[in-house]
Backbone as CSV, one residue per row, in Angstrom:
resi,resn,N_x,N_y,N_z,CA_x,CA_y,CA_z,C_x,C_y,C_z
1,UNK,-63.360,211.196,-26.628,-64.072,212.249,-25.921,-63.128,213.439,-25.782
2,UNK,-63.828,214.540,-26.313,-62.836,215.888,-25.676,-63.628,216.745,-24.957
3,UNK,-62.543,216.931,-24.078,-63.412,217.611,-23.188,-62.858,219.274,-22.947
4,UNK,-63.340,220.411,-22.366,-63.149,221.507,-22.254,-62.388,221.277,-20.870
5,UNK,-61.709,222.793,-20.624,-60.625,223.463,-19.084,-62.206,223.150,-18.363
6,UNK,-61.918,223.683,-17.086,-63.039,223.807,-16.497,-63.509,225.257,-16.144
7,UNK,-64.821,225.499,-15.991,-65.188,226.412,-15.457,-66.085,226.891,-13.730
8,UNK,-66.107,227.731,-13.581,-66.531,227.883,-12.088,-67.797,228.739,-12.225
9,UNK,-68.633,228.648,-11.307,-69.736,229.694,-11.004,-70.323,229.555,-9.775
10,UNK,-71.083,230.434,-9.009,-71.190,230.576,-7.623,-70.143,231.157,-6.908
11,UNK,-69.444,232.050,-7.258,-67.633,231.806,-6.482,-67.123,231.104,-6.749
12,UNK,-66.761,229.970,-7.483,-66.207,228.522,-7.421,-66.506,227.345,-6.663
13,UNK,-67.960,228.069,-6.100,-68.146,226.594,-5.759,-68.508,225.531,-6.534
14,UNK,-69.131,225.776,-7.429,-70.136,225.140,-8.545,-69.104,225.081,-9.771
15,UNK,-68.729,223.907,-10.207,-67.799,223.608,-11.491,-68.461,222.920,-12.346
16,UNK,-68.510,223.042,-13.644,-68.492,222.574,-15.053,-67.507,222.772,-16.167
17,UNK,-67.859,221.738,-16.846,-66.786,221.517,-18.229,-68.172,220.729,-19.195
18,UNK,-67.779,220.959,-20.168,-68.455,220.820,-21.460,-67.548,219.478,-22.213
19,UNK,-67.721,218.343,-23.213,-67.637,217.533,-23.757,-67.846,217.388,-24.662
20,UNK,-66.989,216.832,-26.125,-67.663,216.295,-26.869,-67.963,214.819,-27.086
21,UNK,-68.899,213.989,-27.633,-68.654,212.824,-28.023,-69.456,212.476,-29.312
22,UNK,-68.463,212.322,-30.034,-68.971,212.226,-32.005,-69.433,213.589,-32.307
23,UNK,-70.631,213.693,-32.195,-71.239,214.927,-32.725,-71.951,215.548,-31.633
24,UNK,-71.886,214.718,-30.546,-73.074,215.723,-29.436,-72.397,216.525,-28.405
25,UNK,-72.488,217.207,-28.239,-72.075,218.228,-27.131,-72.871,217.830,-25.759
26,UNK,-71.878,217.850,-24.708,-72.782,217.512,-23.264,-72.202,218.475,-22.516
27,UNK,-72.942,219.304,-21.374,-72.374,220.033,-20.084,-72.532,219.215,-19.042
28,UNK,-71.604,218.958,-18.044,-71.357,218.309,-17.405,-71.144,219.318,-16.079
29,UNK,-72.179,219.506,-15.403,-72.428,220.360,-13.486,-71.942,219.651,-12.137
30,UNK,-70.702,219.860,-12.016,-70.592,219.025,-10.383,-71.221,220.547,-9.337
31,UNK,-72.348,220.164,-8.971,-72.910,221.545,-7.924,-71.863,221.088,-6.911
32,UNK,-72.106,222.311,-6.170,-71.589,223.006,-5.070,-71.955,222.105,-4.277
33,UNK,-73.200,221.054,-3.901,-73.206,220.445,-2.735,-72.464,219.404,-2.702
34,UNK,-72.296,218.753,-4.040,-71.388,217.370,-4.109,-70.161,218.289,-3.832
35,UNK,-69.638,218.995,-4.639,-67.855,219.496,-3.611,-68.350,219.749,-2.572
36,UNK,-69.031,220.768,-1.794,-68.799,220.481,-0.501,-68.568,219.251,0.360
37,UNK,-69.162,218.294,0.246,-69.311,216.947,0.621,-67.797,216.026,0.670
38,UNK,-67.522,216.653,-1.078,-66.185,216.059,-1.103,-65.040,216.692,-0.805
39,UNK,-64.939,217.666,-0.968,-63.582,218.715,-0.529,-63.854,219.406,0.501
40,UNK,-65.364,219.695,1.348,-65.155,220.336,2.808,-66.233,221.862,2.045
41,UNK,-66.746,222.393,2.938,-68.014,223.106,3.058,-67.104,224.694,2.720
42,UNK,-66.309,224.581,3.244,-64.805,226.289,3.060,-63.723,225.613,2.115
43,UNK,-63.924,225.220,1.212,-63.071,224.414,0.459,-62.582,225.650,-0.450
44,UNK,-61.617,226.009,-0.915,-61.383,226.843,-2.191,-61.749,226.829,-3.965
45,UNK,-61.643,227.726,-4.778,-61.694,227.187,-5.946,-61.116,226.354,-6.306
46,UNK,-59.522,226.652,-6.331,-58.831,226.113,-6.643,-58.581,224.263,-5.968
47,UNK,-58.743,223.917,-4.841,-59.073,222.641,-4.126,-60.175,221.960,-5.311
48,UNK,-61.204,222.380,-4.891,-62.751,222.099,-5.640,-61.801,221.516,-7.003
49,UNK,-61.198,222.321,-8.209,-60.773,222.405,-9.310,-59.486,220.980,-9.175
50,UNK,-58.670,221.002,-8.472,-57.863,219.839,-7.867,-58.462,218.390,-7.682
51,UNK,-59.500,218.932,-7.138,-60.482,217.310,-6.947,-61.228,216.547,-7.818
52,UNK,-61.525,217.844,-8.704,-62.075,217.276,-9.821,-60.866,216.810,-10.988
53,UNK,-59.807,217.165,-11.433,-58.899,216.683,-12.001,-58.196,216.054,-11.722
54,UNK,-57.589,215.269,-10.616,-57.567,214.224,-9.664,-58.801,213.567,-9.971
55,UNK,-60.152,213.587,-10.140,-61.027,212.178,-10.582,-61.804,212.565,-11.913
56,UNK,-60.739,212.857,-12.989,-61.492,213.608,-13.984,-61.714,211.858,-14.990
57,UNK,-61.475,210.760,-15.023,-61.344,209.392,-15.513,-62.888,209.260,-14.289
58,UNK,-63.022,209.755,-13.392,-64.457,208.899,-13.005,-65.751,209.860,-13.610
59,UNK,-65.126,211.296,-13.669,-66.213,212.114,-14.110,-66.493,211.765,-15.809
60,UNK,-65.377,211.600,-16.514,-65.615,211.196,-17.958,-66.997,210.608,-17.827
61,UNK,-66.209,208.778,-17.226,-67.013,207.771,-16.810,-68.045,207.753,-16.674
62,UNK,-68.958,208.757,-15.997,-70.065,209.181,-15.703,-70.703,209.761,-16.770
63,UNK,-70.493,210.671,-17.896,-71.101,210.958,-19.241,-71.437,209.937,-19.877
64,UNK,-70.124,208.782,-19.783,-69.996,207.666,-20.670,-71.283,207.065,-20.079
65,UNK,-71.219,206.281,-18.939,-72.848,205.591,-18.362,-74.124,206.214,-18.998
66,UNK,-73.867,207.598,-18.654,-75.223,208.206,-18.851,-75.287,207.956,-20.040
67,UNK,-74.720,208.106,-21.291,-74.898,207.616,-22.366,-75.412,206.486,-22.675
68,UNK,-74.975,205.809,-21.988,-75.460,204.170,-22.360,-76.197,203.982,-21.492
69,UNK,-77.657,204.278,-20.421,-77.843,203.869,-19.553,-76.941,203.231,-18.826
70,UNK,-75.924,202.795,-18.374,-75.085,202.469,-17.144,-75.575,202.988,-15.770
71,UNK,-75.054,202.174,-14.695,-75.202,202.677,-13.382,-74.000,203.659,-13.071
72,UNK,-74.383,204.110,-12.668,-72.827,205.754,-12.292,-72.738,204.933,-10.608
73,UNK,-71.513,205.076,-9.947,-71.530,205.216,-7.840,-71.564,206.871,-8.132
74,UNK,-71.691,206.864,-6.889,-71.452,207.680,-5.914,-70.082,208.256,-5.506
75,UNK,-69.619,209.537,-5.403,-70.690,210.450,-5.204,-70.839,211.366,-6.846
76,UNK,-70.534,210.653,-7.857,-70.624,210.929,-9.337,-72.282,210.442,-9.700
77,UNK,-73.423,210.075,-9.238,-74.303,210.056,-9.588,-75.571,211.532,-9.246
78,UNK,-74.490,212.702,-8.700,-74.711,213.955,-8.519,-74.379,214.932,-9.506
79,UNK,-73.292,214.213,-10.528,-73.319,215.558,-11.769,-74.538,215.217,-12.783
80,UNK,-74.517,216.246,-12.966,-75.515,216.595,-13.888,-75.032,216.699,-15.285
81,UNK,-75.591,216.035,-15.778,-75.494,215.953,-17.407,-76.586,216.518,-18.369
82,UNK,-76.393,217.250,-19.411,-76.858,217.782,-20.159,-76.541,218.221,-21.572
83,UNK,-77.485,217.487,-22.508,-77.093,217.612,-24.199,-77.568,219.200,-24.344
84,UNK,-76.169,219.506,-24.756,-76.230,220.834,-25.500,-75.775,220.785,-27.163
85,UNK,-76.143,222.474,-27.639,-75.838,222.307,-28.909,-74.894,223.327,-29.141
């Protein structure tokens, strides 16, 4: 799997990164409400961006499930996945 830096939108509250796996392209959305939840409601970009690379092996994880039907936990059954081209 390769995956892209990350990116921000909303101010930084709202982070995504993009993926490849074989030939398909996926975007991968942690919204703004799951960081808030997890890093605090006044959290920074940069925090938000910390937290997610600090659990970037559970966020993979979570493409990987969705791929295979798998069960995702919590609080990773909040990103959003999406085949792009």
């Amino acid at each position: 799997m390769k995956v892209s830096p990350l990116c921000s939108r909303d101010g930084g509250r709202e982070l995504y990164l993009t993926a490849r796996v074989d030939a398909q392209k996926y975007r991968l959305t942690l919204p703004a409400a799951m960081l808030d939840d997890t890093c605090g409601d006044t959290s920074s970009e940069a925090t938000r961006k910390a937290w997610v690379k600090d659990n970037m092996p559970d966020v993979q994880a979570t493409l990987t499930a969705r791929i295979s039907d798998a069960s995702v936990r919590a609080p990773y059954t909040r990103i959003l996945v999406e085949e792009i081209s």
